[in-house]
PDB file of C-alpha atoms in Angstrom:
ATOM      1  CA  UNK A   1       0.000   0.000   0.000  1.00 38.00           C
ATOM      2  CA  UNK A   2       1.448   3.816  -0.610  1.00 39.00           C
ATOM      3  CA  UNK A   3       0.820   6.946   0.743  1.00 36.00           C
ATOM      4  CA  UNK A   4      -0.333   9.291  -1.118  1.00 40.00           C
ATOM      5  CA  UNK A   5       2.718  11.542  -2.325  1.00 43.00           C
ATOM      6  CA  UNK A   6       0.917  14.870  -1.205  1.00 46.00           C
ATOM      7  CA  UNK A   7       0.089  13.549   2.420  1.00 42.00           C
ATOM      8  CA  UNK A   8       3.633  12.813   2.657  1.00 46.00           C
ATOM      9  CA  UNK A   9       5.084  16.012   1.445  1.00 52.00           C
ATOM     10  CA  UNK A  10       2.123  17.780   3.175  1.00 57.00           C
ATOM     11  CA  UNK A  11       1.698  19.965   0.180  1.00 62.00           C
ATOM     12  CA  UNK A  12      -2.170  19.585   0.562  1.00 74.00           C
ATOM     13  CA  UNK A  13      -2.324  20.723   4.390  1.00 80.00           C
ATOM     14  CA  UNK A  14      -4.548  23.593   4.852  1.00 85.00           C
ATOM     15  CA  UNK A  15      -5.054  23.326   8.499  1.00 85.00           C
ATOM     16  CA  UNK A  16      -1.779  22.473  11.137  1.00 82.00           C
ATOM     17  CA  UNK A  17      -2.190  22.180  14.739  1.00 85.00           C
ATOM     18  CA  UNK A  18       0.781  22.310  16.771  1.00 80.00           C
ATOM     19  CA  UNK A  19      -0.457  22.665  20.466  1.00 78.00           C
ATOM     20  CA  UNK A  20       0.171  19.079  21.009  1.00 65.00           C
ATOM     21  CA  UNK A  21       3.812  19.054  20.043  1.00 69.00           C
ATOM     22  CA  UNK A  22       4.821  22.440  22.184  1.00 61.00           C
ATOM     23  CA  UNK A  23       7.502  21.391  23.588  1.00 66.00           C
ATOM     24  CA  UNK A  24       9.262  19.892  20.210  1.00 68.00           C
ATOM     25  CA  UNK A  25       8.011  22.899  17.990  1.00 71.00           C
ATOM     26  CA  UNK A  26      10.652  25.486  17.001  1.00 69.00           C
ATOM     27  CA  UNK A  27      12.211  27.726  13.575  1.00 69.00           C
ATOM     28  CA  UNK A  28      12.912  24.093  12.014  1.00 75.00           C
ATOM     29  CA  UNK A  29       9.169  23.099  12.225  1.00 74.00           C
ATOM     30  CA  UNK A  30       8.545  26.526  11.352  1.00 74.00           C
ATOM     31  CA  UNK A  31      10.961  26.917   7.737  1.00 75.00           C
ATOM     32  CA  UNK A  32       9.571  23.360   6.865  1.00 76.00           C
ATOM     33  CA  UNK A  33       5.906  24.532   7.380  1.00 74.00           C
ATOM     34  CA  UNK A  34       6.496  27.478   5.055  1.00 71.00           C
ATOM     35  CA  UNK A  35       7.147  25.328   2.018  1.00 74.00           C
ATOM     36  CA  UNK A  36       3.310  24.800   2.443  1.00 68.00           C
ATOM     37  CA  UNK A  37       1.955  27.541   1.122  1.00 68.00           C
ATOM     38  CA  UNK A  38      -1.480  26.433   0.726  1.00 81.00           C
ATOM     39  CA  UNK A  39      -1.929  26.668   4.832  1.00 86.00           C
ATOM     40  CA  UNK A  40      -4.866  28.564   5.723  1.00 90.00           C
ATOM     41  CA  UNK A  41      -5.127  27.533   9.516  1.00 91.00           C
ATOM     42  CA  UNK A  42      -2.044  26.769  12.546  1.00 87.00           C
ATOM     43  CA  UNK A  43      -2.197  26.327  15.969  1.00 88.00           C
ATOM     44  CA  UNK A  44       0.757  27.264  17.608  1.00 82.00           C
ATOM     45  CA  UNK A  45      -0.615  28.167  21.262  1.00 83.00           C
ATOM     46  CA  UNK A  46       1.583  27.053  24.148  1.00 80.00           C
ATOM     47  CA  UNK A  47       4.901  26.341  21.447  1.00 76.00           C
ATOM     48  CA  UNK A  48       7.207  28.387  23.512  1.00 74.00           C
ATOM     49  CA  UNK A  49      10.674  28.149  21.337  1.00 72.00           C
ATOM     50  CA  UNK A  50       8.838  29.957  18.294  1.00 73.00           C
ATOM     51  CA  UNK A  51      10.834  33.346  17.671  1.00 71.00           C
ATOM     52  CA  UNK A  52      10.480  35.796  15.523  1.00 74.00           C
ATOM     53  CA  UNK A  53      12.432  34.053  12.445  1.00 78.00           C
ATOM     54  CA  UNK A  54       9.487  31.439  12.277  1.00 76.00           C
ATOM     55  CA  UNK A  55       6.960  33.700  12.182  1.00 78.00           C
ATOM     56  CA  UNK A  56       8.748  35.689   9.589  1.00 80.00           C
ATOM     57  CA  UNK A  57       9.240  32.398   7.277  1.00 80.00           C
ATOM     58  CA  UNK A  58       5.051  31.747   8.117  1.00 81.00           C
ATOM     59  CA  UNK A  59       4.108  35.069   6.950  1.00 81.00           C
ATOM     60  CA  UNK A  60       6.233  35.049   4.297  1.00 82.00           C
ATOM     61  CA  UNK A  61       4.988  32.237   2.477  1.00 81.00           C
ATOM     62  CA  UNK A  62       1.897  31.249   3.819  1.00 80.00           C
ATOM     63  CA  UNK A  63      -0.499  34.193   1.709  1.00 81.00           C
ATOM     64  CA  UNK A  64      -3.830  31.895   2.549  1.00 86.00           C
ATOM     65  CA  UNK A  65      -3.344  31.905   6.213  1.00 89.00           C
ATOM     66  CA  UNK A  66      -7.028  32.862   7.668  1.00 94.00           C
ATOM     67  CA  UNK A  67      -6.536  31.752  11.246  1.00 94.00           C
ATOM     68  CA  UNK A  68      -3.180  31.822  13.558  1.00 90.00           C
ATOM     69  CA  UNK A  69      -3.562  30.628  16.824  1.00 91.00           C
ATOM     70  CA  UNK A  70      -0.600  32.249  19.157  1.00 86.00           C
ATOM     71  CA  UNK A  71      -1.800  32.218  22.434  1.00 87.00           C
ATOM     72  CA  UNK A  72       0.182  31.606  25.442  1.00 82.00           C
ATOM     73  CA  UNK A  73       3.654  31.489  23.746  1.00 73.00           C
ATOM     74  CA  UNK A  74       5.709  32.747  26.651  1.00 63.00           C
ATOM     75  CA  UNK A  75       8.990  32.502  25.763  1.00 58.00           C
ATOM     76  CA  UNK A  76       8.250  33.443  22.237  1.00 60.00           C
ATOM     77  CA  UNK A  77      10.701  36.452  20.720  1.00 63.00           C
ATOM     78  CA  UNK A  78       8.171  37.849  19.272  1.00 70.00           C
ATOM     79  CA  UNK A  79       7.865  41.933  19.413  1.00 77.00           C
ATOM     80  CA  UNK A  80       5.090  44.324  18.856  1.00 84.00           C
ATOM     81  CA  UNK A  81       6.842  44.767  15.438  1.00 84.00           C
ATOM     82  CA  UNK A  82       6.544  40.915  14.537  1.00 82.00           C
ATOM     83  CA  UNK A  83       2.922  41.336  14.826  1.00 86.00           C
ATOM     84  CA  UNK A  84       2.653  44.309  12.620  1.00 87.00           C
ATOM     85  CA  UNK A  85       4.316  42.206  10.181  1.00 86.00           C
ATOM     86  CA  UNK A  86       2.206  39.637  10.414  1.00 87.00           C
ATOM     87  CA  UNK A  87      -0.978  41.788  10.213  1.00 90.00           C
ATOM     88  CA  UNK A  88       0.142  43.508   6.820  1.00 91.00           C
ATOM     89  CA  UNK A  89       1.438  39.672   5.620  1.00 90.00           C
ATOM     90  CA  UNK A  90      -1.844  38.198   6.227  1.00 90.00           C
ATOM     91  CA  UNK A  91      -4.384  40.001   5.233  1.00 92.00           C
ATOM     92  CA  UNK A  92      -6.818  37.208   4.920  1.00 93.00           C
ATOM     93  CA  UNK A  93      -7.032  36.597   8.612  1.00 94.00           C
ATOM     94  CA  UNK A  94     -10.627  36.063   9.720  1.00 96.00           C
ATOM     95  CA  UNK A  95      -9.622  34.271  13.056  1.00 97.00           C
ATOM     96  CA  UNK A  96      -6.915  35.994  15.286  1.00 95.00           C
ATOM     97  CA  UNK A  97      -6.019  34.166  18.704  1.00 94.00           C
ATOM     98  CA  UNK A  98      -3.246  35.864  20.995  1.00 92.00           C
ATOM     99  CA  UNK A  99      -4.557  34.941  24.537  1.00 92.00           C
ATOM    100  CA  UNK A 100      -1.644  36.274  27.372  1.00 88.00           C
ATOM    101  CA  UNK A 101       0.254  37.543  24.112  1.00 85.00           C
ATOM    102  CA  UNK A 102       2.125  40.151  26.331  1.00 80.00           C
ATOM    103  CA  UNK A 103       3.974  42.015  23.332  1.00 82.00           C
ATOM    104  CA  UNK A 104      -0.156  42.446  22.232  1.00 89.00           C
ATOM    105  CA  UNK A 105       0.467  46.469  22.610  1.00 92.00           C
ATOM    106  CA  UNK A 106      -1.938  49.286  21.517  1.00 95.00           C
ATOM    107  CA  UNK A 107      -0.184  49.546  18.299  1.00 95.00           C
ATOM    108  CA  UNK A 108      -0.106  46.254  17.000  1.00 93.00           C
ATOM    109  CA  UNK A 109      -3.874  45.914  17.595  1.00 94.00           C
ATOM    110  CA  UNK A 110      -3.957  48.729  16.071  1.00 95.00           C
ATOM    111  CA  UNK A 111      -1.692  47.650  12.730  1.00 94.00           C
ATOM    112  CA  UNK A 112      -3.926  44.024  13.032  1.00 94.00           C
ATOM    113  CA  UNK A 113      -7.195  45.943  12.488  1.00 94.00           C
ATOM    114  CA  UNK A 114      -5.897  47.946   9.715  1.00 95.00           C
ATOM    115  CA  UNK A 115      -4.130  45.079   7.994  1.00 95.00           C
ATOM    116  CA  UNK A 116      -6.820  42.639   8.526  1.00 95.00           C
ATOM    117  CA  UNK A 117     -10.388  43.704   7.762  1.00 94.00           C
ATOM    118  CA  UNK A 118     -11.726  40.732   7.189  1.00 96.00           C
ATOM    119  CA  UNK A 119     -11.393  39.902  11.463  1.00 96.00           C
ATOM    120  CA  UNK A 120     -14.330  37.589  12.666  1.00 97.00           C
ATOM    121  CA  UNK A 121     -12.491  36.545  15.772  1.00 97.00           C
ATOM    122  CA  UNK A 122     -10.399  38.042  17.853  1.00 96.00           C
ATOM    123  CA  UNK A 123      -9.587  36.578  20.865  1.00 96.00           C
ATOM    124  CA  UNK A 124      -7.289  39.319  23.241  1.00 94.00           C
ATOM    125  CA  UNK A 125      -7.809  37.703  26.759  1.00 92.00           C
ATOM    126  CA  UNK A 126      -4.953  38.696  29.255  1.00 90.00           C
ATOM    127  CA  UNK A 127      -3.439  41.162  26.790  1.00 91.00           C
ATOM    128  CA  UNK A 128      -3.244  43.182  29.844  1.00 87.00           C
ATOM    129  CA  UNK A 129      -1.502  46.423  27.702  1.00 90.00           C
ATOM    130  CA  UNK A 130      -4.075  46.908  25.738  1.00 94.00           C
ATOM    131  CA  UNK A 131      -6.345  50.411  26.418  1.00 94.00           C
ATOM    132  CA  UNK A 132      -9.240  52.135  24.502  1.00 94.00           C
ATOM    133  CA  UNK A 133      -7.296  53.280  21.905  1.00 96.00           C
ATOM    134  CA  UNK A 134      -6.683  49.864  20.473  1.00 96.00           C
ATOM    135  CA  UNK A 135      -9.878  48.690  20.672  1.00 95.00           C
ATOM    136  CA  UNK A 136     -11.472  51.609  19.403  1.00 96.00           C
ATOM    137  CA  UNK A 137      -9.409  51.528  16.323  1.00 96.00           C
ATOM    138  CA  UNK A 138     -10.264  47.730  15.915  1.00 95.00           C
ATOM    139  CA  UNK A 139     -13.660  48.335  15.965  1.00 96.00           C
ATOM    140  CA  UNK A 140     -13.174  51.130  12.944  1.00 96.00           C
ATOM    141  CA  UNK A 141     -11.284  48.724  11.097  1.00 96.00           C
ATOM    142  CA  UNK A 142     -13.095  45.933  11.636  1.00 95.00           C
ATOM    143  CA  UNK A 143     -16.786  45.907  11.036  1.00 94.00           C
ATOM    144  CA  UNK A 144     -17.346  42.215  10.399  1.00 96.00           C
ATOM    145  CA  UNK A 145     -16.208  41.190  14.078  1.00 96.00           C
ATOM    146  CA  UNK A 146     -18.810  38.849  15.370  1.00 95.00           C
ATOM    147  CA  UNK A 147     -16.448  37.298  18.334  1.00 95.00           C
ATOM    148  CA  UNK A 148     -14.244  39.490  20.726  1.00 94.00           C
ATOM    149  CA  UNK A 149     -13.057  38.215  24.136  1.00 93.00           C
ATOM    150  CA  UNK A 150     -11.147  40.807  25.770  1.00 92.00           C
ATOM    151  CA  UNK A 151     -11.695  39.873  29.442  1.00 88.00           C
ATOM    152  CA  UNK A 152      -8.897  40.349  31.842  1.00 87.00           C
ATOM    153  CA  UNK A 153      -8.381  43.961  29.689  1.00 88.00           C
ATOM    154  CA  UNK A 154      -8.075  46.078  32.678  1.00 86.00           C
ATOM    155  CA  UNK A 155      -7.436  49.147  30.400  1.00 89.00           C
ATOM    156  CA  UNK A 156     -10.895  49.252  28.870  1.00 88.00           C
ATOM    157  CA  UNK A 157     -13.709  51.474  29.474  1.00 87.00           C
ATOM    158  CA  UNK A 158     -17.337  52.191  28.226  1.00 86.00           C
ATOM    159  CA  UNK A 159     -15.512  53.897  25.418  1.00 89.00           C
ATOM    160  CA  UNK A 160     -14.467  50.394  24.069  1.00 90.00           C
ATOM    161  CA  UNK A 161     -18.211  49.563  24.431  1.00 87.00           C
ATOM    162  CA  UNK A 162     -19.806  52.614  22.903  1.00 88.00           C
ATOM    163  CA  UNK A 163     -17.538  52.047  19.932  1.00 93.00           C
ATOM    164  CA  UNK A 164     -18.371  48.747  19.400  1.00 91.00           C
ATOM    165  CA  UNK A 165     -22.087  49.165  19.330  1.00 88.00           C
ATOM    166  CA  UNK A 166     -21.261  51.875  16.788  1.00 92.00           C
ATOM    167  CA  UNK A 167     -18.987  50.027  14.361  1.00 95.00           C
ATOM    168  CA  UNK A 168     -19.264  46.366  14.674  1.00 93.00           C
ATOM    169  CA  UNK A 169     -23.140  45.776  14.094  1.00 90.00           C
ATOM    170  CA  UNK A 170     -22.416  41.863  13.665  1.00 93.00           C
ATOM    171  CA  UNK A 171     -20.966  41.466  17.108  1.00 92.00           C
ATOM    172  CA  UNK A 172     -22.539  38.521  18.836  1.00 91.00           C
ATOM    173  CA  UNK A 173     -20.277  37.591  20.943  1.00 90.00           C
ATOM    174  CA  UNK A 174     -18.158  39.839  23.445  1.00 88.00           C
ATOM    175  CA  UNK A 175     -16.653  38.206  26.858  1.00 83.00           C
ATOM    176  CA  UNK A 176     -15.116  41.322  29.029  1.00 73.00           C
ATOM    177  CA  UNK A 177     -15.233  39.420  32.176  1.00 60.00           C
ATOM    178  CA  UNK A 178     -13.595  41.137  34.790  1.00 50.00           C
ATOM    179  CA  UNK A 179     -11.600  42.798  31.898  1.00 50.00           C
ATOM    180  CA  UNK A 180     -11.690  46.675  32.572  1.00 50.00           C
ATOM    181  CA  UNK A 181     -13.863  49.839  33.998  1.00 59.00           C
ATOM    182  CA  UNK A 182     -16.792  48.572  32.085  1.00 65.00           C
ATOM    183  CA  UNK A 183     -19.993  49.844  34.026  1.00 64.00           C
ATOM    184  CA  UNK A 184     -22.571  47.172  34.567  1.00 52.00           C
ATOM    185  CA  UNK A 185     -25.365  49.576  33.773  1.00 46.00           C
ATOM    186  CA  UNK A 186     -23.863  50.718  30.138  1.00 52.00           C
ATOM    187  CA  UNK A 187     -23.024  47.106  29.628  1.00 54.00           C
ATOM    188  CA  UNK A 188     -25.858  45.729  30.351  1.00 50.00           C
ATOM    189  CA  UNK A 189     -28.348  48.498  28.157  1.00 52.00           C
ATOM    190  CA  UNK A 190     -25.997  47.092  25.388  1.00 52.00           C
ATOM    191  CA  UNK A 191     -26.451  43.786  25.415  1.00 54.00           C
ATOM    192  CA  UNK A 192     -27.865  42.124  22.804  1.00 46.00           C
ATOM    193  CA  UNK A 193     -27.634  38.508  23.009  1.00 44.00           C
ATOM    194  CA  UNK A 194     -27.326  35.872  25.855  1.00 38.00           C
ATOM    195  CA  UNK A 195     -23.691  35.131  24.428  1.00 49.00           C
ATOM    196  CA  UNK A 196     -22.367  38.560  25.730  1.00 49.00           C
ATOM    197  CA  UNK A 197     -20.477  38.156  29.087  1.00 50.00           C
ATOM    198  CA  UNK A 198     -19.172  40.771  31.973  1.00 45.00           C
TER     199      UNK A 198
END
């Protein structure tokens, strides 16, 4: 019996999850990943020898990516920078995950919502540098956001919420849980769904 030449080579792989193999994922994964340029989804969350050289190659070469997973990478090298450079690389993202991302600054939120207008999901929990600004500039860029967890935001404010409402009219889904100065009253007047969460 063979393989299949493609399932060995992986040059058909469109979706790569790498949480399982964290401890074992680094730039070699990373380079031979990017000779699969037909990727449109990896999960990287928890792979903490990633630096910024493998996200460079992933950018680089992977022009389909819709969904990167980077949450919890620790140790990664990765620099406010290294995030703008992914944002203007993949501009086809529609799923963005960066849970406890601590180099998740105002400004590359910022460069991620002008880079990537196409967001559906952004998932910012514990991205505990993060203000108003940010979010209020992600919710200009990014009209089409139906999921946003920010909770654990400390820096966010009714502003954040007021924007929202104003911008992203297909929000469904927001979880601010104990995430900033968001005042139960205003919060609550906005709700719109059962999914919402404070």
């Amino acid at each position: 019996m063979s393989i299949c030449p493609s399932i060995q080579n992986g040059s058909n792989w469109q979706s790569i999850n790498l949480k399982s193999f964290q401890r074992d994922v680094d730039g070699n994964v990373l380079e031979n990943l990017s000779k699969q340029c037909g990727i449109k989804y990896i999960n990287t969350s928890s792979c903490h020898h990633i630096d910024d050289q493998g996200i460079k190659l992933i950018t680089s070469s992977c022009s389909y990516l819709e969904c990167w997973d980077i949450s919890w990478c620790m140790n990664m090298n990765i620099t406010e920078n290294d995030i703008r450079i992914l944002a203007e690389s993949c501009s086809k993202f529609t799923i963005f995950k960066a849970e406890g991302c601590t180099h998740m600054t105002n400004n590359a939120a910022i460069e991620l919502g002008k880079n990537c207008s196409n967001l559906l999901v952004l998932v910012l929990n514990r991205c505990s540098s993060l203000t108003d600004d940010s979010l209020i500039a992600l919710a200009h860029y990014s009209p089409l956001l139906d999921t946003l967890i920010v909770a654990n935001c400390t820096g966010l404010t009714d502003d954040t919420l007021i924007t929202l409402e104003k911008y992203c009219y297909q929000l469904n889904k927001l979880h601010g849980i104990v995430s900033s100065e968001f005042s139960t009253l205003n919060f609550y007047q906005w709700l719109k769904s059962e999914e919402y969460a404070l």
